[in-house]
mmCIF file of C-alpha atoms in Angstrom:
data_model
loop_
_atom_site.group_PDB
_atom_site.id
_atom_site.type_symbol
_atom_site.label_atom_id
_atom_site.label_comp_id
_atom_site.label_asym_id
_atom_site.label_seq_id
_atom_site.Cartn_x
_atom_site.Cartn_y
_atom_site.Cartn_z
ATOM 1 C CA MET A 1449 103.193 118.992 98.130
ATOM 2 C CA ARG A 1450 104.196 122.495 99.163
ATOM 3 C CA ASN A 1451 103.243 121.747 102.776
ATOM 4 C CA VAL A 1452 105.533 118.728 102.812
ATOM 5 C CA PHE A 1453 108.469 120.742 101.491
ATOM 6 C CA VAL A 1454 107.873 123.494 104.053
ATOM 7 C CA SER A 1455 107.865 120.921 106.834
ATOM 8 C CA VAL A 1456 111.110 119.462 105.611
ATOM 9 C CA VAL A 1457 112.797 122.856 105.456
ATOM 10 C CA VAL A 1458 111.685 123.601 109.020
ATOM 11 C CA ALA A 1459 112.917 120.218 110.196
ATOM 12 C CA LEU A 1460 116.316 120.768 108.684
ATOM 13 C CA ALA A 1461 116.597 124.234 110.196
ATOM 14 C CA LEU A 1462 115.661 122.931 113.627
ATOM 15 C CA CYS A 1463 118.110 120.130 113.744
ATOM 16 C CA ALA A 1464 121.182 121.163 111.747
ATOM 17 C CA LEU A 1465 124.262 120.361 113.809
ATOM 18 C CA PRO A 1466 128.005 120.825 113.282
ATOM 19 C CA THR A 1467 129.562 118.056 111.256
ATOM 20 C CA THR A 1468 132.239 115.787 112.668
ATOM 21 C CA ALA A 1469 135.019 113.783 111.125
ATOM 22 C CA ALA A 1470 133.963 111.130 108.623
ATOM 23 C CA ALA A 1471 132.623 108.042 110.343
ATOM 24 C CA ALA A 1472 133.598 104.493 109.564
ATOM 25 C CA PRO A 1473 131.552 102.847 106.782
ATOM 26 C CA ILE A 1474 128.243 101.456 108.001
ATOM 27 C CA PRO A 1475 127.573 97.846 106.966
ATOM 28 C CA ILE A 1476 124.329 96.938 105.262
ATOM 29 C CA PRO A 1477 122.002 95.028 107.611
ATOM 30 C CA GLU A 1478 122.722 91.571 106.229
ATOM 31 C CA GLU A 1479 126.422 92.140 107.034
ATOM 32 C CA ASP A 1480 125.828 93.893 110.379
ATOM 33 C CA PRO A 1481 126.229 91.703 113.521
ATOM 34 C CA PHE A 1482 123.395 93.655 115.164
ATOM 35 C CA PHE A 1483 120.932 91.910 112.823
ATOM 36 C CA ALA A 1484 122.202 88.367 113.513
ATOM 37 C CA ALA A 1485 119.559 85.886 114.684
ATOM 38 C CA PRO A 1486 120.048 84.380 118.170
ATOM 39 C CA ALA A 1487 120.338 80.654 118.773
ATOM 40 C CA ASN A 1488 117.055 80.551 120.706
ATOM 41 C CA LEU A 1489 114.981 82.284 118.021
ATOM 42 C CA ASP A 1490 112.343 79.527 117.894
ATOM 43 C CA GLU A 1491 111.620 80.039 121.598
ATOM 44 C CA LEU A 1492 110.645 83.690 121.158
ATOM 45 C CA GLU A 1493 107.169 85.084 120.548
ATOM 46 C CA PRO A 1494 106.438 87.133 117.396
ATOM 47 C CA GLY A 1495 107.468 90.718 118.043
ATOM 48 C CA ALA A 1496 109.839 89.834 120.874
ATOM 49 C CA ILE A 1497 112.781 92.252 121.013
ATOM 50 C CA ILE A 1498 116.127 90.515 120.576
ATOM 51 C CA ARG A 1499 118.332 93.571 120.946
ATOM 52 C CA SER A 1500 118.188 97.344 120.536
ATOM 53 C CA ARG A 1501 120.586 100.199 119.950
ATOM 54 C CA ALA A 1502 120.357 103.981 119.925
ATOM 55 C CA ILE A 1503 121.119 105.681 116.598
ATOM 56 C CA GLN A 1504 121.215 109.193 115.190
ATOM 57 C CA PRO A 1505 118.719 109.133 112.302
ATOM 58 C CA THR A 1506 119.621 111.401 109.413
ATOM 59 C CA LEU A 1507 118.209 112.896 106.250
ATOM 60 C CA PHE A 1508 121.300 112.440 104.091
ATOM 61 C CA ALA A 1509 123.902 113.995 106.434
ATOM 62 C CA ILE A 1510 121.579 116.134 108.559
ATOM 63 C CA PRO A 1511 120.146 114.776 111.841
ATOM 64 C CA LEU A 1512 116.373 114.444 112.141
ATOM 65 C CA PRO A 1513 114.548 116.064 115.095
ATOM 66 C CA ALA A 1514 114.116 112.770 116.902
ATOM 67 C CA LYS A 1515 115.558 110.277 119.293
ATOM 68 C CA GLY A 1516 116.235 107.105 117.355
ATOM 69 C CA TRP A 1517 116.552 103.417 118.096
ATOM 70 C CA GLN A 1518 116.774 100.285 116.047
ATOM 71 C CA LEU A 1519 115.038 97.180 117.338
ATOM 72 C CA LEU A 1520 115.759 93.651 116.152
ATOM 73 C CA TYR A 1521 112.730 91.413 116.639
ATOM 74 C CA ARG A 1522 111.389 87.975 115.909
ATOM 75 C CA THR A 1523 109.005 87.534 112.997
ATOM 76 C CA SER A 1524 108.493 84.719 110.461
ATOM 77 C CA ASP A 1525 108.658 83.901 106.771
ATOM 78 C CA ARG A 1526 105.949 82.735 104.385
ATOM 79 C CA THR A 1527 106.038 79.179 105.710
ATOM 80 C CA GLY A 1528 105.963 80.231 109.388
ATOM 81 C CA ARG A 1529 109.666 79.644 110.044
ATOM 82 C CA ALA A 1530 111.030 82.016 112.700
ATOM 83 C CA THR A 1531 113.165 84.830 111.273
ATOM 84 C CA VAL A 1532 114.387 88.265 112.352
ATOM 85 C CA THR A 1533 114.175 91.764 111.002
ATOM 86 C CA GLY A 1534 114.483 95.296 112.333
ATOM 87 C CA THR A 1535 112.512 98.494 112.703
ATOM 88 C CA THR A 1536 113.803 102.024 113.198
ATOM 89 C CA LEU A 1537 111.876 103.938 115.832
ATOM 90 C CA LEU A 1538 111.838 107.740 115.840
ATOM 91 C CA VAL A 1539 110.391 109.741 118.736
ATOM 92 C CA PRO A 1540 110.153 113.521 118.209
ATOM 93 C CA THR A 1541 112.301 115.769 120.352
ATOM 94 C CA LEU A 1542 110.180 118.879 119.775
ATOM 95 C CA THR A 1543 107.934 120.045 122.624
ATOM 96 C CA ARG A 1544 104.407 118.671 122.240
ATOM 97 C CA LEU A 1545 101.487 121.088 122.525
ATOM 98 C CA SER A 1546 98.903 118.355 123.092
ATOM 99 C CA THR A 1547 98.534 115.894 125.939
ATOM 100 C CA GLY A 1548 97.817 112.189 125.966
ATOM 101 C CA PRO A 1549 99.649 109.315 124.311
ATOM 102 C CA ILE A 1550 101.905 110.171 121.365
ATOM 103 C CA PRO A 1551 100.385 108.870 118.115
ATOM 104 C CA LEU A 1552 102.524 106.225 116.433
ATOM 105 C CA VAL A 1553 102.688 105.784 112.669
ATOM 106 C CA SER A 1554 104.215 102.697 111.106
ATOM 107 C CA TYR A 1555 105.465 104.106 107.813
ATOM 108 C CA GLN A 1556 106.381 101.531 105.193
ATOM 109 C CA THR A 1557 108.827 102.986 102.699
ATOM 110 C CA ALA A 1558 108.807 101.577 99.177
ATOM 111 C CA GLU A 1559 111.720 99.305 100.062
ATOM 112 C CA ASP A 1560 111.524 97.841 96.548
ATOM 113 C CA GLY A 1561 114.749 95.890 96.353
ATOM 114 C CA VAL A 1562 116.386 92.543 96.880
ATOM 115 C CA SER A 1563 119.245 93.635 99.140
ATOM 116 C CA THR A 1564 119.106 95.129 102.622
ATOM 117 C CA ARG A 1565 121.016 98.053 101.099
ATOM 118 C CA CYS A 1566 117.510 99.147 100.042
ATOM 119 C CA ALA A 1567 116.088 98.927 103.580
ATOM 120 C CA PRO A 1568 115.065 102.036 105.558
ATOM 121 C CA SER A 1569 117.203 101.075 108.565
ATOM 122 C CA TYR A 1570 120.273 101.476 106.361
ATOM 123 C CA ALA A 1571 119.081 104.715 104.758
ATOM 124 C CA LEU A 1572 118.310 106.317 108.129
ATOM 125 C CA ARG A 1573 121.661 105.352 109.617
ATOM 126 C CA ALA A 1574 124.062 105.609 106.676
ATOM 127 C CA GLY A 1575 122.780 108.882 105.259
ATOM 128 C CA LEU A 1576 124.700 109.993 102.174
ATOM 129 C CA LEU A 1577 127.040 107.016 102.475
ATOM 130 C CA GLY A 1578 124.122 104.689 101.770
ATOM 131 C CA GLY A 1579 123.389 106.099 98.324
ATOM 132 C CA VAL A 1580 120.002 107.184 97.009
ATOM 133 C CA THR A 1581 117.234 104.573 97.293
ATOM 134 C CA ASN A 1582 113.451 104.730 97.571
ATOM 135 C CA SER A 1583 113.831 104.544 101.339
ATOM 136 C CA THR A 1584 116.155 107.550 101.300
ATOM 137 C CA GLY A 1585 113.742 109.521 99.153
ATOM 138 C CA GLU A 1586 110.869 109.101 101.616
ATOM 139 C CA ILE A 1587 112.719 110.332 104.707
ATOM 140 C CA PRO A 1588 111.310 113.871 104.219
ATOM 141 C CA LEU A 1589 107.849 112.440 104.936
ATOM 142 C CA LEU A 1590 109.173 111.116 108.231
ATOM 143 C CA SER A 1591 110.334 114.637 109.064
ATOM 144 C CA SER A 1592 106.833 115.953 108.442
ATOM 145 C CA MET A 1593 105.326 113.429 110.848
ATOM 146 C CA LEU A 1594 107.918 114.180 113.512
ATOM 147 C CA LEU A 1595 107.049 117.866 113.250
ATOM 148 C CA ARG A 1596 103.431 116.963 113.973
ATOM 149 C CA GLY A 1597 104.577 115.358 117.194
ATOM 150 C CA TRP A 1598 104.059 111.783 116.040
ATOM 151 C CA ALA A 1599 106.398 108.894 116.731
ATOM 152 C CA VAL A 1600 107.321 106.916 113.610
ATOM 153 C CA ALA A 1601 108.312 103.275 113.208
ATOM 154 C CA VAL A 1602 109.945 102.342 109.898
ATOM 155 C CA PRO A 1603 110.239 98.558 109.517
ATOM 156 C CA ASP A 1604 112.559 96.585 107.250
ATOM 157 C CA TYR A 1605 109.460 94.611 106.326
ATOM 158 C CA GLU A 1606 111.082 92.546 103.549
ATOM 159 C CA GLY A 1607 113.222 90.817 106.178
ATOM 160 C CA MET A 1608 116.877 89.910 106.122
ATOM 161 C CA ARG A 1609 116.487 87.940 102.885
ATOM 162 C CA SER A 1610 114.794 90.897 101.139
ATOM 163 C CA GLU A 1611 111.748 88.874 100.086
ATOM 164 C CA PHE A 1612 110.266 91.591 97.904
ATOM 165 C CA LEU A 1613 106.510 91.289 97.165
ATOM 166 C CA ILE A 1614 105.950 88.306 99.486
ATOM 167 C CA ALA A 1615 102.765 89.282 101.264
ATOM 168 C CA ASP A 1616 103.044 87.218 104.448
ATOM 169 C CA VAL A 1617 106.675 88.224 105.021
ATOM 170 C CA GLU A 1618 105.905 91.912 104.583
ATOM 171 C CA ALA A 1619 102.651 91.881 106.559
ATOM 172 C CA LYS A 1620 104.183 90.082 109.528
ATOM 173 C CA GLY A 1621 107.256 92.301 109.334
ATOM 174 C CA VAL A 1622 104.992 95.331 109.816
ATOM 175 C CA LEU A 1623 102.760 93.884 112.541
ATOM 176 C CA ASP A 1624 105.548 92.233 114.533
ATOM 177 C CA GLY A 1625 107.511 95.485 114.274
ATOM 178 C CA LEU A 1626 104.641 97.289 115.978
ATOM 179 C CA ARG A 1627 104.558 94.649 118.694
ATOM 180 C CA ALA A 1628 108.263 95.246 119.266
ATOM 181 C CA VAL A 1629 107.777 99.014 119.475
ATOM 182 C CA ARG A 1630 104.980 98.606 122.031
ATOM 183 C CA ASN A 1631 107.242 96.284 124.049
ATOM 184 C CA PHE A 1632 110.112 98.794 123.987
ATOM 185 C CA THR A 1633 109.561 100.459 127.347
ATOM 186 C CA THR A 1634 112.298 103.065 126.817
ATOM 187 C CA ALA A 1635 110.125 104.874 124.264
ATOM 188 C CA GLY A 1636 106.917 104.688 126.312
ATOM 189 C CA LEU A 1637 104.574 104.002 123.385
ATOM 190 C CA SER A 1638 102.641 101.037 124.775
ATOM 191 C CA THR A 1639 99.338 102.987 124.824
ATOM 192 C CA SER A 1640 99.816 104.984 121.621
ATOM 193 C CA PRO A 1641 97.113 104.907 118.954
ATOM 194 C CA ILE A 1642 98.564 103.471 115.752
ATOM 195 C CA GLY A 1643 98.302 104.443 112.113
ATOM 196 C CA LEU A 1644 99.666 102.553 109.106
ATOM 197 C CA TRP A 1645 100.865 104.412 106.002
ATOM 198 C CA GLY A 1646 102.756 103.586 102.851
ATOM 199 C CA TYR A 1647 103.018 104.512 99.192
ATOM 200 C CA SER A 1648 103.431 102.176 96.193
ATOM 201 C CA GLY A 1649 105.502 99.199 97.406
ATOM 202 C CA GLY A 1650 105.019 100.579 100.895
ATOM 203 C CA ALA A 1651 101.245 100.633 100.354
ATOM 204 C CA PHE A 1652 101.457 97.000 99.222
ATOM 205 C CA ALA A 1653 103.061 96.060 102.543
ATOM 206 C CA THR A 1654 100.622 98.276 104.451
ATOM 207 C CA ALA A 1655 97.514 96.822 102.815
ATOM 208 C CA ASN A 1656 98.684 93.261 103.375
ATOM 209 C CA ALA A 1657 99.428 94.049 107.030
ATOM 210 C CA ALA A 1658 95.990 95.632 107.484
ATOM 211 C CA GLN A 1659 94.320 92.603 105.901
ATOM 212 C CA LEU A 1660 96.257 90.192 108.113
ATOM 213 C CA GLN A 1661 95.735 92.101 111.358
ATOM 214 C CA GLU A 1662 92.407 90.560 112.405
ATOM 215 C CA SER A 1663 93.743 86.996 112.291
ATOM 216 C CA TYR A 1664 97.337 87.694 113.319
ATOM 217 C CA ALA A 1665 97.520 90.759 115.575
ATOM 218 C CA PRO A 1666 94.030 91.890 116.656
ATOM 219 C CA ASP A 1667 95.543 93.279 119.876
ATOM 220 C CA LEU A 1668 97.214 96.174 118.045
ATOM 221 C CA PRO A 1669 95.180 99.437 118.406
ATOM 222 C CA ILE A 1670 95.377 100.412 114.735
ATOM 223 C CA LYS A 1671 93.104 103.413 114.176
ATOM 224 C CA ALA A 1672 93.814 104.305 110.544
ATOM 225 C CA VAL A 1673 95.263 102.876 107.328
ATOM 226 C CA ALA A 1674 96.584 105.286 104.681
ATOM 227 C CA LEU A 1675 97.512 103.906 101.266
ATOM 228 C CA GLY A 1676 98.961 105.782 98.309
ATOM 229 C CA GLY A 1677 99.440 104.468 94.785
ATOM 230 C CA LEU A 1678 98.417 101.018 96.012
ATOM 231 C CA VAL A 1679 99.829 98.036 94.134
ATOM 232 C CA GLY A 1680 96.623 96.013 94.257
ATOM 233 C CA ASP A 1681 97.537 93.224 91.870
ATOM 234 C CA ILE A 1682 101.106 92.109 91.132
ATOM 235 C CA ARG A 1683 100.290 90.733 87.679
ATOM 236 C CA ALA A 1684 98.703 94.022 86.590
ATOM 237 C CA THR A 1685 101.753 95.881 87.867
ATOM 238 C CA ILE A 1686 104.147 93.606 85.951
ATOM 239 C CA ASP A 1687 102.097 94.261 82.822
ATOM 240 C CA ALA A 1688 102.365 98.011 83.486
ATOM 241 C CA PHE A 1689 106.139 97.830 83.960
ATOM 242 C CA SER A 1690 106.647 95.655 80.876
ATOM 243 C CA GLY A 1691 107.897 97.814 78.008
ATOM 244 C CA SER A 1692 107.973 100.956 80.167
ATOM 245 C CA PHE A 1693 110.992 102.983 81.263
ATOM 246 C CA ALA A 1694 110.954 100.836 84.438
ATOM 247 C CA GLY A 1695 110.875 97.448 82.690
ATOM 248 C CA GLY A 1696 114.288 96.490 84.061
ATOM 249 C CA ALA A 1697 112.724 96.059 87.498
ATOM 250 C CA ILE A 1698 110.933 92.889 86.389
ATOM 251 C CA PRO A 1699 113.877 90.423 86.637
ATOM 252 C CA MET A 1700 114.887 92.014 89.948
ATOM 253 C CA GLY A 1701 111.396 91.496 91.335
ATOM 254 C CA MET A 1702 111.636 87.776 90.611
ATOM 255 C CA HIS A 1703 114.224 87.296 93.352
ATOM 256 C CA GLY A 1704 111.709 87.726 96.151
ATOM 257 C CA PHE A 1705 109.593 84.923 94.715
ATOM 258 C CA ASP A 1706 112.647 82.773 93.996
ATOM 259 C CA ARG A 1707 113.744 83.053 97.642
ATOM 260 C CA SER A 1708 110.302 82.370 99.056
ATOM 261 C CA TYR A 1709 109.197 79.708 96.527
ATOM 262 C CA PRO A 1710 112.413 77.823 95.707
ATOM 263 C CA ASP A 1711 110.488 74.855 94.291
ATOM 264 C CA MET A 1712 109.161 77.094 91.530
ATOM 265 C CA ARG A 1713 112.648 77.219 89.958
ATOM 266 C CA ILE A 1714 111.967 80.677 88.586
ATOM 267 C CA ARG A 1715 115.381 81.151 86.991
ATOM 268 C CA ASP A 1716 114.841 78.050 84.866
ATOM 269 C CA ARG A 1717 111.749 79.666 83.354
ATOM 270 C CA LEU A 1718 113.878 82.410 81.811
ATOM 271 C CA ASN A 1719 115.817 82.367 78.555
ATOM 272 C CA ALA A 1720 119.561 83.055 78.454
ATOM 273 C CA TYR A 1721 119.084 86.824 78.342
ATOM 274 C CA GLY A 1722 116.599 86.683 81.190
ATOM 275 C CA GLN A 1723 118.971 84.573 83.285
ATOM 276 C CA ARG A 1724 121.771 87.083 82.765
ATOM 277 C CA LEU A 1725 119.531 89.918 83.938
ATOM 278 C CA PHE A 1726 118.230 87.836 86.825
ATOM 279 C CA ASP A 1727 121.804 87.141 87.990
ATOM 280 C CA ALA A 1728 122.872 90.761 87.520
ATOM 281 C CA THR A 1729 120.008 92.128 89.639
ATOM 282 C CA ALA A 1730 120.451 89.770 92.611
ATOM 283 C CA ALA A 1731 121.519 92.600 94.943
ATOM 284 C CA ASP A 1732 119.767 95.545 93.277
ATOM 285 C CA CYS A 1733 117.442 98.232 94.524
ATOM 286 C CA ILE A 1734 114.771 99.134 92.006
ATOM 287 C CA ASN A 1735 116.646 102.178 90.681
ATOM 288 C CA ASP A 1736 119.665 99.996 89.869
ATOM 289 C CA ALA A 1737 117.554 97.423 88.063
ATOM 290 C CA VAL A 1738 115.591 99.994 86.070
ATOM 291 C CA ALA A 1739 118.840 101.451 84.730
ATOM 292 C CA ARG A 1740 120.078 98.037 83.566
ATOM 293 C CA ALA A 1741 117.330 97.372 81.036
ATOM 294 C CA PRO A 1742 114.946 100.274 80.374
ATOM 295 C CA PHE A 1743 111.892 99.380 78.291
ATOM 296 C CA LEU A 1744 112.402 95.663 78.893
ATOM 297 C CA ARG A 1745 109.355 93.540 78.005
ATOM 298 C CA VAL A 1746 108.435 90.322 79.780
ATOM 299 C CA GLU A 1747 108.389 88.467 76.459
ATOM 300 C CA GLN A 1748 112.087 89.228 75.966
ATOM 301 C CA ILE A 1749 113.137 87.137 78.975
ATOM 302 C CA GLU A 1750 110.677 84.198 78.980
ATOM 303 C CA ALA A 1751 111.913 80.718 78.076
ATOM 304 C CA GLU A 1752 108.344 79.879 76.997
ATOM 305 C CA PRO A 1753 105.601 82.261 75.889
ATOM 306 C CA ARG A 1754 103.013 83.446 78.451
ATOM 307 C CA THR A 1755 104.935 82.236 81.494
ATOM 308 C CA LEU A 1756 102.885 84.511 83.749
ATOM 309 C CA ASP A 1757 99.742 82.637 82.709
ATOM 310 C CA GLN A 1758 101.060 79.242 83.765
ATOM 311 C CA PRO A 1759 98.751 78.054 86.578
ATOM 312 C CA ASP A 1760 101.368 77.825 89.326
ATOM 313 C CA VAL A 1761 102.830 81.245 88.483
ATOM 314 C CA ALA A 1762 99.409 82.890 88.257
ATOM 315 C CA THR A 1763 98.422 81.388 91.611
ATOM 316 C CA MET A 1764 101.629 82.583 93.244
ATOM 317 C CA LEU A 1765 101.129 86.145 92.008
ATOM 318 C CA ARG A 1766 97.478 86.180 93.021
ATOM 319 C CA GLU A 1767 98.007 84.828 96.536
ATOM 320 C CA ASN A 1768 100.537 87.578 97.246
ATOM 321 C CA SER A 1769 98.357 90.420 95.929
ATOM 322 C CA PRO A 1770 96.010 92.389 98.207
ATOM 323 C CA VAL A 1771 93.161 91.869 95.739
ATOM 324 C CA GLY A 1772 93.547 88.080 95.936
ATOM 325 C CA ARG A 1773 94.020 87.698 99.702
ATOM 326 C CA SER A 1774 91.457 87.223 102.422
ATOM 327 C CA GLY A 1775 91.014 89.593 105.326
ATOM 328 C CA THR A 1776 89.999 93.220 105.537
ATOM 329 C CA PRO A 1777 91.290 96.071 107.701
ATOM 330 C CA LEU A 1778 89.851 96.686 111.159
ATOM 331 C CA ALA A 1779 90.354 100.462 110.811
ATOM 332 C CA PRO A 1780 89.127 103.101 108.340
ATOM 333 C CA VAL A 1781 91.099 103.303 105.100
ATOM 334 C CA TYR A 1782 92.217 106.298 103.021
ATOM 335 C CA GLU A 1783 93.618 105.668 99.531
ATOM 336 C CA TYR A 1784 95.000 108.307 97.181
ATOM 337 C CA HIS A 1785 95.965 107.575 93.611
ATOM 338 C CA ALA A 1786 96.855 109.397 90.406
ATOM 339 C CA LEU A 1787 94.226 108.542 87.817
ATOM 340 C CA LEU A 1788 96.920 108.096 85.163
ATOM 341 C CA ASP A 1789 99.299 106.107 87.374
ATOM 342 C CA GLU A 1790 101.460 104.261 84.873
ATOM 343 C CA LEU A 1791 103.156 101.825 87.288
ATOM 344 C CA ALA A 1792 100.430 100.932 89.811
ATOM 345 C CA PRO A 1793 97.215 100.882 87.741
ATOM 346 C CA ILE A 1794 94.264 102.389 89.564
ATOM 347 C CA GLY A 1795 91.798 99.671 88.566
ATOM 348 C CA PRO A 1796 93.240 96.897 90.802
ATOM 349 C CA ALA A 1797 93.582 99.369 93.681
ATOM 350 C CA ARG A 1798 89.891 100.196 93.383
ATOM 351 C CA ALA A 1799 89.071 96.481 93.324
ATOM 352 C CA VAL A 1800 90.874 96.102 96.671
ATOM 353 C CA LEU A 1801 88.953 99.058 98.083
ATOM 354 C CA ARG A 1802 85.639 97.602 96.931
ATOM 355 C CA ASN A 1803 86.506 94.403 98.797
ATOM 356 C CA TYR A 1804 87.006 96.497 101.919
ATOM 357 C CA CYS A 1805 83.728 98.316 101.354
ATOM 358 C CA ASP A 1806 81.850 95.040 100.908
ATOM 359 C CA ALA A 1807 83.134 93.983 104.337
ATOM 360 C CA GLY A 1808 81.835 97.194 105.929
ATOM 361 C CA VAL A 1809 85.155 99.069 106.206
ATOM 362 C CA PRO A 1810 84.846 102.860 105.811
ATOM 363 C CA VAL A 1811 86.956 103.814 102.800
ATOM 364 C CA GLU A 1812 87.836 107.303 101.577
ATOM 365 C CA HIS A 1813 89.216 107.128 98.035
ATOM 366 C CA ARG A 1814 90.728 110.241 96.466
ATOM 367 C CA THR A 1815 91.769 110.417 92.827
ATOM 368 C CA ASN A 1816 94.228 113.002 91.517
ATOM 369 C CA LEU A 1817 93.378 113.913 87.927
ATOM 370 C CA ILE A 1818 96.834 115.472 87.481
ATOM 371 C CA GLY A 1819 100.216 113.765 87.690
ATOM 372 C CA GLU A 1820 101.356 110.151 87.747
ATOM 373 C CA HIS A 1821 102.937 107.567 90.034
ATOM 374 C CA LEU A 1822 106.089 109.427 91.080
ATOM 375 C CA THR A 1823 104.551 112.878 91.514
ATOM 376 C CA GLU A 1824 101.719 111.530 93.674
ATOM 377 C CA VAL A 1825 104.217 110.526 96.381
ATOM 378 C CA GLY A 1826 104.427 114.154 97.449
ATOM 379 C CA ALA A 1827 101.145 115.499 96.060
ATOM 380 C CA GLY A 1828 99.014 113.130 98.101
ATOM 381 C CA ALA A 1829 100.988 113.193 101.341
ATOM 382 C CA PRO A 1830 99.440 116.256 103.067
ATOM 383 C CA GLU A 1831 95.899 114.891 102.829
ATOM 384 C CA ALA A 1832 97.050 111.455 103.966
ATOM 385 C CA MET A 1833 98.521 113.055 107.086
ATOM 386 C CA GLY A 1834 95.290 114.970 107.550
ATOM 387 C CA PHE A 1835 93.368 111.688 107.470
ATOM 388 C CA LEU A 1836 95.681 110.130 110.052
ATOM 389 C CA HIS A 1837 95.288 113.172 112.309
ATOM 390 C CA ARG A 1838 91.483 113.041 112.112
ATOM 391 C CA GLN A 1839 91.465 109.393 113.103
ATOM 392 C CA PHE A 1840 93.917 109.965 115.965
ATOM 393 C CA VAL A 1841 91.655 112.658 117.462
ATOM 394 C CA GLY A 1842 88.520 110.572 117.085
ATOM 395 C CA LYS A 1843 86.717 112.282 114.204
ATOM 396 C CA PRO A 1844 84.323 110.116 112.162
ATOM 397 C CA PRO A 1845 85.820 108.773 108.940
ATOM 398 C CA VAL A 1846 84.635 109.901 105.523
ATOM 399 C CA ASP A 1847 83.127 107.046 103.502
ATOM 400 C CA THR A 1848 83.160 107.257 99.699
ATOM 401 C CA CYS A 1849 82.409 103.572 99.092
ATOM 402 C CA GLY A 1850 79.304 104.451 97.103
ATOM 403 C CA SER A 1851 81.293 106.415 94.523
ATOM 404 C CA ILE A 1852 84.311 104.144 93.855
ATOM 405 C CA PRO A 1853 84.172 103.310 90.121
ATOM 406 C CA GLN A 1854 83.927 99.730 88.979
#
């Protein structure tokens, strides 16, 4: 973790600039005309760039050491309907010491919300005016990658409807975002080797993208997949949240499913208290929702007991979880996890990794015996970046498949 903090301090020192007069408020993406879908959306190929704009990416109010652009591109929802979303592309401005194509990392923040206010495009552009979200909190990791000389793409992978935890939406949002970046000739990244990385909710999106790549985007030269605190099974994660300090996130998380599976009538499966919380969290980021109802238990909001065990609900949760989906990554995988992770249990993550191993994917699994879910964000980051670097320079991957516990 110390290495990450040092990198951030250096980044801030390198790029601190004089402040200017307060800018006009920046709209959240769903209210920003830049993110509007064009009339001919159905005619476009996945990953096609619709429009782009230059931005000044910031860590709170301090500029990052990068040129920045936002790209709006065509992707699709769970049913295959054409939709749009955006990615923020950062290209380092520091002088590179190495030659060859600039490595490109698609970093999936833990967007974890049901409003585009939670999206990284908003955090990187609005700075302090955007408030503190998970996406804001992970910007220091972007600084560390920029200091290594890597380009970074940060997709709004939940899409414009913020379909949280919907695997196909998030996976396609990541992969189509990389197609858009490779098509963006201004940045010159069409031959860059690619790495995927994310933690927690970001690892969920990353794993689903890696599993979908072979059937959906085999043309992408993805060389490495780094996962931290992987949410391997949604049901297990709901059980972990239930009754914990973060229990209030449960009714918020239902909105992604409600938007993607409207026939499930999820709100009707809640009691009066649950419906009030569901309505109150309709535009929340996870921090907002957690504060509304700490220590909430699933049983307190169900209209009928054991709603999560109803066949249609169980199937929906399973088909959106990495452990329940087909496909395995085409690139080596690194996964780091706190043994005592209280929000993303390690058991389901290991089950996902064993699936990868069974398919012949090299997997390096590292367990931290100290700390928990939140501390591992920083504690595991230096080694994850080391893994990405080794894969970018062509070193053989480490394979610990034989020692992953059952």
